[in-house]
Coordinates of C-alpha atoms in Angstrom, one line a residue:
Chain A
X94 CA -107.7 102.2 67.3
X95 CA -105.7 105.2 66.1
X96 CA -102.5 104.4 64.3
X97 CA -99.1 105.4 65.6
X98 CA -97.2 107.5 63.2
X99 CA -99.0 105.7 60.4
X100 CA -98.5 102.3 61.8
X101 CA -101.6 100.2 62.6
X102 CA -100.6 97.8 65.4
X103 CA -102.1 94.3 65.5
X104 CA -102.9 94.7 69.2
X105 CA -103.2 97.6 71.7
X106 CA -100.7 95.9 74.1
X107 CA -97.3 97.4 74.5
X108 CA -94.9 95.6 76.9
X109 CA -91.6 96.5 78.5
X110 CA -88.6 94.2 78.6
X111 CA -87.0 94.9 81.9
X112 CA -86.8 92.9 85.1
X113 CA -88.0 89.5 83.9
X114 CA -86.6 86.4 85.6
X115 CA -85.0 85.5 82.3
X116 CA -85.0 86.4 78.6
X117 CA -86.7 83.1 77.9
X118 CA -89.7 84.1 80.1
X119 CA -89.8 87.5 78.5
X120 CA -89.9 85.8 75.1
X121 CA -92.8 83.5 76.2
X122 CA -94.7 86.5 77.7
X123 CA -94.6 88.3 74.3
X124 CA -95.4 85.3 72.2
X125 CA -98.3 84.1 74.3
X126 CA -99.9 87.5 75.0
X127 CA -99.3 88.8 71.4
X128 CA -98.1 92.2 72.7
X129 CA -97.2 94.1 69.6
X130 CA -94.6 96.6 70.8
X131 CA -91.5 96.0 72.9
X132 CA -90.0 98.9 74.8
X133 CA -86.4 98.5 75.6
X134 CA -84.2 100.9 77.7
X135 CA -80.9 101.8 76.2
X136 CA -78.2 102.4 78.8
X137 CA -75.2 104.2 77.6
X138 CA -72.8 101.8 79.3
X139 CA -74.4 98.9 77.4
X140 CA -74.4 100.8 74.1
X141 CA -70.7 101.4 74.1
X142 CA -69.0 98.6 72.1
X143 CA -72.5 97.1 71.8
X144 CA -72.1 95.4 75.1
X145 CA -75.8 94.9 75.4
X146 CA -76.0 93.1 72.0
X147 CA -76.7 89.7 73.5
X148 CA -79.9 90.9 75.1
X149 CA -80.9 93.2 72.2
X150 CA -80.6 90.4 69.7
X151 CA -83.2 88.5 71.8
X152 CA -85.5 91.6 71.7
X153 CA -85.2 91.9 67.9
X154 CA -86.0 88.2 67.6
X155 CA -89.4 88.8 69.3
X156 CA -90.4 90.0 65.8
X157 CA -92.5 92.9 67.2
X158 CA -92.1 96.6 66.7
X159 CA -89.3 97.8 69.0
X160 CA -89.8 101.1 70.9
X161 CA -86.5 102.1 72.5
X162 CA -86.8 104.4 75.5
X163 CA -84.7 106.9 77.2
X164 CA -85.4 105.5 80.7
X165 CA -83.2 106.9 83.5
X166 CA -82.4 110.2 81.7
X167 CA -82.8 113.2 83.9
X168 CA -81.9 115.9 81.4
X169 CA -83.0 116.8 77.9
X170 CA -79.5 116.4 76.5
X171 CA -79.0 113.0 78.1
X172 CA -82.3 111.9 76.5
X173 CA -81.3 113.3 73.1
X174 CA -78.0 111.5 73.2
X175 CA -79.6 108.2 74.2
X176 CA -82.3 108.6 71.5
X177 CA -79.6 108.9 68.8
X178 CA -77.8 105.8 70.1
X179 CA -81.1 103.9 70.2
X180 CA -81.9 104.8 66.6
X181 CA -78.6 103.3 65.5
X182 CA -78.9 100.2 67.6
X183 CA -82.5 99.3 66.7
X184 CA -82.7 100.9 63.2
X185 CA -86.0 102.7 64.1
X186 CA -86.8 106.3 64.5
X187 CA -89.5 105.5 67.1
X188 CA -88.4 106.7 70.6
X189 CA -90.2 106.6 73.9
X190 CA -89.0 109.8 75.5
X191 CA -88.6 109.8 79.2
X192 CA -87.1 112.7 81.0
X193 CA -87.3 112.1 84.7
X194 CA -87.8 115.2 86.9
X195 CA -88.0 113.7 90.3
X196 CA -85.9 110.8 91.3
X197 CA -88.3 109.5 94.0
X198 CA -91.6 109.6 92.2
X199 CA -90.0 109.3 88.7
X200 CA -92.4 112.0 87.7
X201 CA -91.6 113.4 84.2
X202 CA -89.8 116.8 84.0
X203 CA -92.3 118.8 81.8
X204 CA -89.7 121.4 80.8
X205 CA -87.0 118.9 79.9
X206 CA -89.6 116.8 78.1
X207 CA -90.7 119.6 75.8
X208 CA -87.1 120.7 75.2
X209 CA -86.0 117.1 74.2
X210 CA -89.2 116.5 72.2
X211 CA -88.6 119.7 70.2
X212 CA -85.1 118.6 69.3
X213 CA -85.9 115.0 68.5
X214 CA -88.9 115.8 66.3
X215 CA -86.7 118.2 64.4
X216 CA -84.1 115.4 64.1
X217 CA -86.7 113.1 62.4
X218 CA -87.7 111.0 65.4
X219 CA -91.2 109.7 65.9
X220 CA -91.5 110.7 69.6
X221 CA -93.7 108.9 72.2
X222 CA -93.4 111.3 75.2
X223 CA -94.0 109.9 78.6
X224 CA -96.1 112.6 80.2
X225 CA -98.7 113.3 82.9
X226 CA -102.4 114.0 82.3
X227 CA -101.6 117.8 82.2
X228 CA -103.5 119.5 79.3
X229 CA -101.1 122.3 78.9
X230 CA -98.1 120.0 78.7
X231 CA -100.0 117.9 76.2
X232 CA -100.5 121.0 74.1
X233 CA -96.8 121.9 74.2
X234 CA -95.8 118.4 73.2
X235 CA -98.1 118.4 70.3
X236 CA -96.8 121.9 69.3
X237 CA -93.2 120.4 69.5
X238 CA -94.2 117.9 66.8
X239 CA -95.2 114.8 68.8
X240 CA -98.1 113.0 67.2
X241 CA -98.6 110.5 70.1
X242 CA -98.9 111.1 73.8
X243 CA -98.2 108.7 76.6
X244 CA -99.9 109.9 79.8
X245 CA -99.2 108.0 83.0
X246 CA -101.7 106.0 84.9
X247 CA -99.7 106.4 88.1
X248 CA -96.0 106.8 88.9
X249 CA -93.7 104.2 87.4
X250 CA -93.7 100.8 89.2
X251 CA -96.4 101.7 91.7
X252 CA -99.2 99.5 90.3
X253 CA -101.8 101.9 91.6
X254 CA -103.8 102.1 88.3
X255 CA -105.5 105.2 87.0
X256 CA -105.1 107.5 89.9
X257 CA -106.6 110.6 88.2
X258 CA -109.5 109.3 86.0
X259 CA -111.0 112.8 85.7
X260 CA -107.7 114.2 84.3
X261 CA -107.3 111.3 81.9
X262 CA -110.9 111.6 80.6
X263 CA -110.3 115.4 80.1
X264 CA -107.1 114.7 78.1
X265 CA -108.9 112.1 76.0
X266 CA -111.8 114.4 75.3
X267 CA -109.6 117.3 74.5
X268 CA -107.6 115.5 71.8
X269 CA -109.9 112.8 70.5
X270 CA -107.7 112.2 67.4
X271 CA -104.3 112.1 69.0
X272 CA -103.2 108.5 69.6
X273 CA -102.7 108.0 73.3
X274 CA -101.1 105.2 75.3
X275 CA -101.6 104.8 79.0
X276 CA -98.0 104.2 80.2
X277 CA -96.9 103.3 83.7
X278 CA -98.5 102.7 87.0
X279 CA -100.7 99.8 86.1
X280 CA -100.7 96.8 88.4
X281 CA -103.8 94.8 87.4
X282 CA -105.5 93.8 84.2
X283 CA -108.8 95.4 85.3
X284 CA -106.9 98.8 85.3
X285 CA -105.8 98.2 81.7
X286 CA -109.4 97.4 80.8
X287 CA -110.5 100.7 82.4
X288 CA -108.0 102.6 80.3
X289 CA -109.3 101.0 77.1
X290 CA -112.9 101.6 78.2
X291 CA -112.0 105.3 78.5
X292 CA -111.0 105.3 74.9
X293 CA -107.2 105.2 75.1
X294 CA -105.5 103.6 72.1
X295 CA -103.1 101.3 73.8
X296 CA -101.6 100.4 77.1
X297 CA -97.9 100.1 78.0
X298 CA -96.7 98.3 81.1
X299 CA -93.7 96.4 82.4
X300 CA -93.4 95.8 86.1
X301 CA -96.9 94.4 86.6
X302 CA -95.9 91.5 84.2
X303 CA -92.2 91.2 84.8
X304 CA -92.5 91.0 88.6
X305 CA -95.6 88.8 88.7
X306 CA -95.0 85.3 90.0
X307 CA -95.9 84.0 86.6
X308 CA -95.1 86.7 84.1
X309 CA -96.4 84.7 81.1
X310 CA -99.8 84.2 82.7
X311 CA -100.0 87.8 83.8
X312 CA -99.1 89.0 80.3
X313 CA -102.0 86.9 78.9
X314 CA -104.4 88.3 81.5
X315 CA -103.5 91.9 80.5
X316 CA -103.9 91.0 76.8
X317 CA -107.4 89.7 77.5
X318 CA -108.3 92.7 79.6
X319 CA -107.1 95.1 77.0
X320 CA -109.2 93.4 74.3
X321 CA -112.2 93.4 76.6
X322 CA -111.8 97.1 77.3
X323 CA -111.4 97.9 73.6
X324 CA -114.4 95.9 72.7
X325 CA -116.5 97.5 75.4
X326 CA -115.5 101.0 74.1
X327 CA -116.6 100.1 70.6
X328 CA -119.8 98.6 71.9
X329 CA -120.9 102.0 73.3
X330 CA -121.4 101.4 77.0
X331 CA -124.6 102.5 78.7
X332 CA -124.6 105.7 80.8
X333 CA -124.6 105.1 84.6
X334 CA -127.8 106.2 86.3
X335 CA -128.6 107.2 89.8
X336 CA -131.9 105.3 90.0
X337 CA -132.6 101.6 89.7
X338 CA -134.2 100.6 86.4
X339 CA -135.7 97.1 86.2
X340 CA -134.6 95.2 83.2
X341 CA -138.0 93.5 82.9
X342 CA -141.2 95.6 82.7
X343 CA -143.3 95.7 85.8
X344 CA -146.6 96.2 83.9
X345 CA -148.3 93.0 83.2
X346 CA -146.5 91.0 85.7
X347 CA -148.6 88.2 87.3
X348 CA -149.7 88.9 90.9
X349 CA -148.3 86.2 93.2
X350 CA -150.4 86.2 96.4
Chain B
X153 CA -49.2 57.2 84.7
X154 CA -51.6 57.2 81.8
X155 CA -51.1 59.9 79.2
X156 CA -53.8 62.6 79.6
X157 CA -56.4 62.3 76.9
X158 CA -58.5 65.2 78.1
X159 CA -57.9 68.9 78.6
X160 CA -60.0 71.2 80.6
X161 CA -59.8 74.9 79.8
X162 CA -60.8 77.5 82.3
X163 CA -60.0 77.7 86.0
X164 CA -63.1 79.5 87.1
X165 CA -65.5 77.8 89.5
X166 CA -67.0 75.6 86.7
X167 CA -63.6 74.4 85.5
X168 CA -62.1 73.9 89.0
X169 CA -65.1 72.0 90.3
X170 CA -65.1 69.7 87.3
X171 CA -61.3 69.2 87.6
X172 CA -61.7 68.3 91.3
X173 CA -64.6 66.0 90.7
X174 CA -62.7 64.2 87.9
X175 CA -59.5 63.9 89.8
X176 CA -61.4 62.5 92.8
X177 CA -62.8 59.8 90.5
X178 CA -59.4 59.0 89.2
X179 CA -59.4 60.6 85.7
X180 CA -56.1 61.8 84.2
X181 CA -56.4 65.2 82.5
X182 CA -54.6 68.5 82.0
X183 CA -56.0 71.8 83.2
X184 CA -55.4 75.1 81.4
X185 CA -56.2 78.7 82.1
X186 CA -55.2 81.7 80.2
X187 CA -53.7 83.3 83.3
X188 CA -52.7 80.0 84.9
X189 CA -54.8 80.5 88.0
X190 CA -58.2 81.7 89.1
X191 CA -58.0 85.5 89.3
X192 CA -59.6 88.8 88.3
X193 CA -60.1 87.7 84.7
X194 CA -62.9 85.4 85.6
X195 CA -66.3 86.3 87.1
X196 CA -65.9 83.6 89.9
X197 CA -63.4 85.9 91.5
X198 CA -66.1 88.5 92.0
X199 CA -68.8 86.2 93.2
X200 CA -70.8 86.5 96.4
X201 CA -70.4 82.9 97.5
X202 CA -73.9 82.5 98.8
X203 CA -75.1 78.9 98.8
X204 CA -78.7 80.0 99.0
X205 CA -80.9 77.8 96.7
X206 CA -84.1 78.7 98.5
X207 CA -83.6 82.5 98.4
X208 CA -82.7 82.2 94.7
X209 CA -86.1 80.6 94.0
X210 CA -87.5 84.2 94.1
X211 CA -86.6 84.4 90.5
X212 CA -84.7 81.2 89.5
X213 CA -86.3 78.2 88.1
X214 CA -86.7 74.8 89.8
X215 CA -83.4 73.2 88.6
X216 CA -81.4 75.9 90.4
X217 CA -83.2 75.3 93.6
X218 CA -82.9 71.5 93.4
X219 CA -79.3 71.2 92.0
X220 CA -78.1 74.0 94.3
X221 CA -78.9 71.9 97.4
X222 CA -75.9 69.7 96.5
X223 CA -73.5 72.6 96.8
X224 CA -72.8 73.0 100.5
X225 CA -71.9 69.3 101.1
X226 CA -69.7 69.2 98.0
X227 CA -67.7 72.2 99.0
X228 CA -67.3 70.9 102.5
X229 CA -66.1 67.5 101.2
X230 CA -63.4 69.4 99.4
X231 CA -62.3 71.0 102.6
X232 CA -63.7 74.5 101.9
X233 CA -64.7 76.4 105.0
X234 CA -68.5 76.4 104.5
X235 CA -70.5 78.5 107.0
X236 CA -73.9 76.9 107.6
X237 CA -75.5 79.8 109.4
X238 CA -78.4 80.4 107.0
X239 CA -79.5 83.6 105.3
X240 CA -81.4 86.5 106.6
X241 CA -83.7 88.6 104.3
X242 CA -84.9 92.0 105.3
X243 CA -86.8 95.0 103.9
X244 CA -86.7 98.5 105.3
X245 CA -89.6 100.9 105.9
X246 CA -91.9 101.3 103.0
X247 CA -90.4 98.4 101.1
X248 CA -91.7 96.0 103.8
X249 CA -94.3 94.7 101.3
X250 CA -91.4 93.2 99.3
X251 CA -90.8 90.8 102.1
X252 CA -94.3 89.3 101.7
X253 CA -93.7 88.8 98.0
X254 CA -90.4 87.2 98.7
X255 CA -91.9 84.9 101.3
X256 CA -94.7 83.8 98.8
X257 CA -92.1 82.9 96.2
X258 CA -89.6 81.0 98.3
X259 CA -89.7 78.1 100.7
X260 CA -87.8 76.7 103.7
X261 CA -87.9 80.0 105.6
X262 CA -89.3 81.2 108.9
X263 CA -90.5 84.7 109.9
X264 CA -88.6 86.4 112.6
X265 CA -89.7 89.5 114.4
X266 CA -87.5 92.5 115.5
X267 CA -86.2 90.5 118.5
X268 CA -85.5 87.5 116.2
X269 CA -83.5 89.7 113.8
X270 CA -81.5 91.0 116.8
X271 CA -80.9 87.4 118.1
X272 CA -79.5 86.3 114.8
X273 CA -77.5 89.5 114.0
X274 CA -77.0 91.6 117.1
X275 CA -75.5 94.4 115.1
X276 CA -78.7 94.8 113.2
X277 CA -80.9 95.2 116.3
X278 CA -83.6 97.7 115.7
X279 CA -83.0 98.0 112.0
X280 CA -85.9 95.9 110.8
X281 CA -89.2 95.0 112.3
X282 CA -89.3 91.5 110.7
X283 CA -87.3 89.3 108.4
X284 CA -87.2 85.9 106.8
X285 CA -84.6 83.4 108.0
X286 CA -83.5 80.6 105.7
X287 CA -81.9 78.3 108.3
X288 CA -80.5 75.6 106.0
X289 CA -78.6 77.9 103.7
X290 CA -74.8 78.5 103.7
X291 CA -72.0 80.7 102.4
X292 CA -68.4 80.5 101.6
X293 CA -65.6 82.8 100.5
X294 CA -65.2 82.3 96.7
X295 CA -61.5 83.2 96.5
X296 CA -60.6 80.9 99.4
X297 CA -62.8 78.1 97.9
X298 CA -61.0 78.4 94.5
X299 CA -57.6 78.5 96.1
X300 CA -58.6 75.4 98.1
X301 CA -59.4 73.5 95.0
X302 CA -56.2 74.6 93.3
X303 CA -54.3 73.2 96.3
X304 CA -56.2 70.0 96.2
X305 CA -55.4 69.5 92.5
X306 CA -51.8 70.4 93.1
X307 CA -51.6 67.7 95.8
X308 CA -52.7 65.3 93.1
X309 CA -50.0 66.6 90.8
X310 CA -52.4 68.5 88.6
X311 CA -51.0 72.0 88.0
X312 CA -52.9 74.7 86.2
X313 CA -51.0 75.3 83.0
X314 CA -51.1 78.6 81.2
X315 CA -52.7 78.5 77.8
X316 CA -55.5 79.9 75.7
X317 CA -58.4 77.9 74.3
X318 CA -57.2 79.0 70.9
X319 CA -54.0 77.0 71.4
X320 CA -56.2 73.9 71.3
X321 CA -58.6 74.9 68.6
X322 CA -56.6 73.6 65.7
X323 CA -57.2 70.2 64.3
X324 CA -60.7 70.2 65.5
X325 CA -63.0 67.5 64.5
X326 CA -66.3 69.0 65.3
X327 CA -68.3 67.7 62.2
X328 CA -66.2 64.6 61.5
X329 CA -66.4 61.0 62.6
X330 CA -67.5 60.2 66.2
X331 CA -64.6 60.9 68.5
X332 CA -64.0 60.7 72.2
X333 CA -64.2 63.9 74.2
X334 CA -60.7 65.5 74.3
X335 CA -61.5 69.1 75.3
X336 CA -63.8 70.5 78.0
X337 CA -64.5 74.2 77.6
X338 CA -65.2 75.9 80.9
X339 CA -64.3 79.4 79.8
X340 CA -67.5 81.2 80.9
X341 CA -68.4 84.2 78.8
X342 CA -65.2 83.8 76.7
X343 CA -66.9 80.8 75.1
X344 CA -69.5 83.0 73.5
X345 CA -67.4 82.7 70.3
X346 CA -68.7 79.1 70.1
X347 CA -71.9 79.2 72.1
X348 CA -73.7 82.0 70.2
X349 CA -76.7 82.0 72.6
X350 CA -74.5 82.9 75.5
X351 CA -74.8 86.5 76.7
X352 CA -73.1 88.5 79.4
X353 CA -75.0 89.9 82.4
X354 CA -72.9 92.6 84.0
X355 CA -72.5 92.6 87.8
X356 CA -70.8 95.2 89.9
X357 CA -69.7 94.6 93.5
X358 CA -67.7 96.1 96.3
X359 CA -65.5 94.8 99.1
X360 CA -65.8 96.9 102.2
X361 CA -64.4 96.6 105.7
X362 CA -66.3 97.8 108.7
X363 CA -64.9 98.3 112.2
X364 CA -68.4 98.4 113.7
X365 CA -70.6 95.8 112.0
X366 CA -70.2 92.1 112.3
X367 CA -72.6 89.6 110.6
X368 CA -72.7 85.8 110.8
X369 CA -74.6 85.2 107.6
X370 CA -75.5 86.8 104.3
X371 CA -78.1 89.5 104.7
X372 CA -80.3 90.4 101.7
X373 CA -82.0 93.7 101.6
X374 CA -85.0 93.8 99.4
X375 CA -85.9 96.8 97.3
X376 CA -88.0 97.1 94.2
X377 CA -85.2 98.5 92.1
X378 CA -81.9 98.0 94.0
X379 CA -81.9 94.7 96.0
X380 CA -78.5 94.1 97.6
X381 CA -76.8 91.6 99.7
X382 CA -73.9 91.7 102.2
X383 CA -71.9 88.5 102.5
X384 CA -69.5 88.4 105.5
X385 CA -66.0 87.3 104.8
X386 CA -64.8 87.6 108.4
X387 CA -63.0 90.3 110.3
X388 CA -65.5 92.9 109.3
X389 CA -64.9 92.4 105.6
X390 CA -68.0 92.2 103.4
X391 CA -68.8 91.5 99.8
X392 CA -71.5 94.0 98.8
X393 CA -73.4 93.1 95.7
X394 CA -74.5 93.1 93.1
X395 CA -76.0 94.8 90.1
X396 CA -77.5 92.8 87.2
X397 CA -77.4 94.6 83.9
X398 CA -78.0 93.2 80.4
X399 CA -74.5 94.0 79.2
X400 CA -71.4 92.0 78.4
X401 CA -69.2 94.9 79.5
X402 CA -66.6 93.4 81.8
X403 CA -64.9 96.5 83.1
X404 CA -65.9 99.8 84.5
X405 CA -68.3 99.9 87.4
X406 CA -70.5 103.0 86.9
X407 CA -70.9 105.8 89.4
X408 CA -74.6 105.1 89.5
X409 CA -74.2 101.4 90.4
X410 CA -71.7 102.0 93.1
X411 CA -73.8 104.8 94.5
X412 CA -76.9 102.6 94.6
X413 CA -75.1 99.7 96.2
X414 CA -73.5 101.9 98.8
X415 CA -76.7 103.8 99.5
X416 CA -78.5 100.6 100.2
X417 CA -75.8 99.4 102.5
X418 CA -75.9 102.7 104.3
X419 CA -79.7 102.4 104.6
X420 CA -79.3 98.9 106.2
X421 CA -77.0 100.3 108.8
X422 CA -75.6 103.9 109.0
X423 CA -72.4 102.5 110.6
X424 CA -71.6 101.0 107.3
X425 CA -71.1 104.6 106.1
X426 CA -67.8 104.5 108.0
X427 CA -66.7 101.3 106.3
X428 CA -63.5 101.3 104.2
X429 CA -63.9 100.6 100.5
X430 CA -61.4 97.8 99.7
X431 CA -62.2 97.0 96.1
X432 CA -64.7 97.7 93.4
X433 CA -65.2 94.8 91.1
X434 CA -67.0 94.2 87.9
X435 CA -67.5 91.4 85.4
X436 CA -70.1 89.8 83.3
X437 CA -71.8 86.5 84.1
X438 CA -72.3 83.9 81.4
X439 CA -76.0 83.2 80.8
X440 CA -78.2 81.4 78.4
X441 CA -81.6 82.8 77.5
X442 CA -83.4 81.0 80.3
X443 CA -80.6 81.7 82.8
X444 CA -80.1 78.0 83.3
X445 CA -76.8 76.2 82.9
X446 CA -76.0 73.9 80.0
X447 CA -73.7 71.0 79.2
X448 CA -73.2 70.6 75.5
X449 CA -71.4 68.0 73.4
X450 CA -70.0 68.9 70.0
X451 CA -67.8 66.3 68.6
X452 CA -64.7 66.0 70.8
X453 CA -65.7 69.0 72.9
X454 CA -67.8 69.3 75.9
X455 CA -69.0 72.7 77.0
X456 CA -70.0 73.4 80.6
X457 CA -71.3 76.9 80.8
X458 CA -74.1 79.4 81.6
X459 CA -73.9 79.3 85.4
X460 CA -75.2 82.9 85.5
X461 CA -75.3 84.2 89.0
X462 CA -75.2 80.7 90.5
X463 CA -71.6 79.7 89.9
X464 CA -70.7 78.4 93.4
X465 CA -74.2 77.1 93.9
X466 CA -74.4 75.1 90.7
X467 CA -70.8 74.2 89.8
X468 CA -70.8 71.1 92.1
X469 CA -73.9 69.6 90.4
X470 CA -72.6 70.6 87.0
X471 CA -69.3 68.8 87.8
X472 CA -71.2 65.7 89.0
X473 CA -73.3 65.6 85.8
X474 CA -70.4 66.2 83.5
X475 CA -68.3 63.5 85.3
X476 CA -71.2 61.0 85.1
X477 CA -71.4 61.7 81.4
X478 CA -67.7 61.2 80.8
X479 CA -67.5 58.1 82.9
X480 CA -70.7 56.3 82.1
X481 CA -72.3 58.2 79.3
X482 CA -75.3 59.2 81.4
X483 CA -77.0 62.1 79.7
X484 CA -77.1 65.1 82.1
X485 CA -80.5 66.8 82.6
X486 CA -78.9 70.1 81.5
X487 CA -77.6 68.7 78.2
X488 CA -79.4 70.3 75.3
X489 CA -77.0 69.3 72.5
X490 CA -75.3 66.0 72.0
X491 CA -73.5 65.7 68.7
X492 CA -70.7 63.2 68.6

C-alpha cells in the first residue's frame, strides 16, 4: 500500500462518521473493524463557538487518524474557509476536499476543486481531493500539489459500486505511484474488494455502514473484504481466458467404459 | 405538611413528569426552574410530541421501543389529550425504496396502498402509492401537555419556583458520607457542566398553519438525507420537524435547514406551499453517546437526563423508574452510576 503524505496506515479502510444511529455505535464500528481513518464533516454552524465539540471529542477518542472534510461546500471559497476551520478544530493539515458541483448527483465541481486544491496546497494542507475518474482532472489536481487522489466509485450515497471500472483502471494505470482512495458510492463489501483488487490503496465509505441495519457487522464485513482484495492484488491474480482450461491434465486419465 | 426534603430542578418534560409522578405517590418536594415555567428555554417546548415507539425503532435501540410503550397511557392518566390515531409513514417517487427499509427495521405496522392512504388521510389522496400504518401509536401537543402537568401540580399546591441550579450547588456533599437524595437535576443539556458525556444534538422545526390540509395523525416522509414529519396540532396547525445535527448550538436555525424542511413538506403536498409560517424553533437535545437516557446517583444528587429526541416518549418511564428508586431503592435499568 502506498503511504498517504508520508503516513503508512495500519489498514486500508477509511470510514465516515455521519448518520450512525448513535455515537456509541459509530465507536463500536471503528473499534471492531479497525478502520484507520475517520472522516468528519465540519459544518460552519457547529464550528462557531465549538458547538460541535461534544461529537468531535468522541471522534478524537476513536484514536485513529482524523480526516476532516469539506462536505456540503459548493464553492471553492466555502471549501477553503471550512478547511481552515477544520485544521484548527482537529489539529491536522489533512483535508478531504469536496466541492460539490451538482446538488442532485453531488458530482464534484472539477473547476472549483482545482481552484480550492491550488489554494489549500499553497496554504500547507495535505489535500485529499474527492474527484471523478477523469484523467485530465487528475492531472490538474496533481499539478496543483495534491499527492493523493480520491476518485469516486459512484455518486455519494448511491451504493452502486464501481460504475466505471474501465475509467478507474485507466486512472490507476496512468498514475501507478499516486496513492488513490476509492471514495463514495460503495454499497457492498464485494465492491470494496473489487476496488482493492484493481490496485487502489484504500477505500472510504460511510452510508453503506452507517445506514446498515447492523452498522458494526457491516463495518467488519467491509474490513474483511478490503483485506481480501488487498491480499488478492499482492497474490498476482490469474488473467481471465476465453477458453476453458481443465485444472487436471487429460492425458493419462483412466478410461472409464 | 412535611417539610420538603427534595428539590427538583428543571421544568422540561423530564422534570415535570417526575414531579407529577412523585406528587401522585404522595412525596413532598419543591420544583424549580430558571424561568419558573416550561417555555422556550427548554427543548421540550420545541418537541414533536409523537408517541411512536415502533417508528423510532428504525434507529433507536430496544429500551426506547419498550419503555416508550408506557407513554400514551401515562399521559392520558394525567389528563393530557392523547390522540390515538396511529402514525403514517410515506416515501415519494424515487425514495420509495426507503419504505421497504423502514418496514424491515420496525414492527407493529401494516402496509396500506394508495386507497388505504386516502382512507386514513383524505387530504393526502394520490400523493403516495403505498405507506406504512402504525395503528397503535399516538401523539400529543407538547406545550399543552406541559401546561396540563403544571396545572396538576398547582392543584396539589406545588408551584414552580424560579431559581437556578447554581442556587443549590453550594454545600454539596458529593464525595462525603452517604446522604439521602436532596436534589434531582432534570436540566437537560444545561447539566452538561456535571455530566461530561452529555452532548447537544441540534434540532430545527417550524410551526405552520394550512387552510387546505388537515391530518389526523403524524405523517413521516422518508428521504435518504432529509426525513421529515408533520404532527397535527389541530385547526390546520402543524409542527414540521426536525433536523438532527451534531451541535450544541441552541439558537439560529439555518437557511439550509429551513429550506430543506419546507421543501420536503411542499413535496408531500403542494398545498402546504400556501401554509403560513407561525414559528421557527431551534434547540439542542441532550444525549449520551448511545442516545439512551440515564438516571445517575452522585451523593445527594440524582440526575435524570439524556432523553435525546424521545422526551415525551420516555419521560413517563424515566419518572416511574426514578420514583421507584426514591421510594423503594429499586435500581433503574437505565442507572449507570450509583455513588451514595
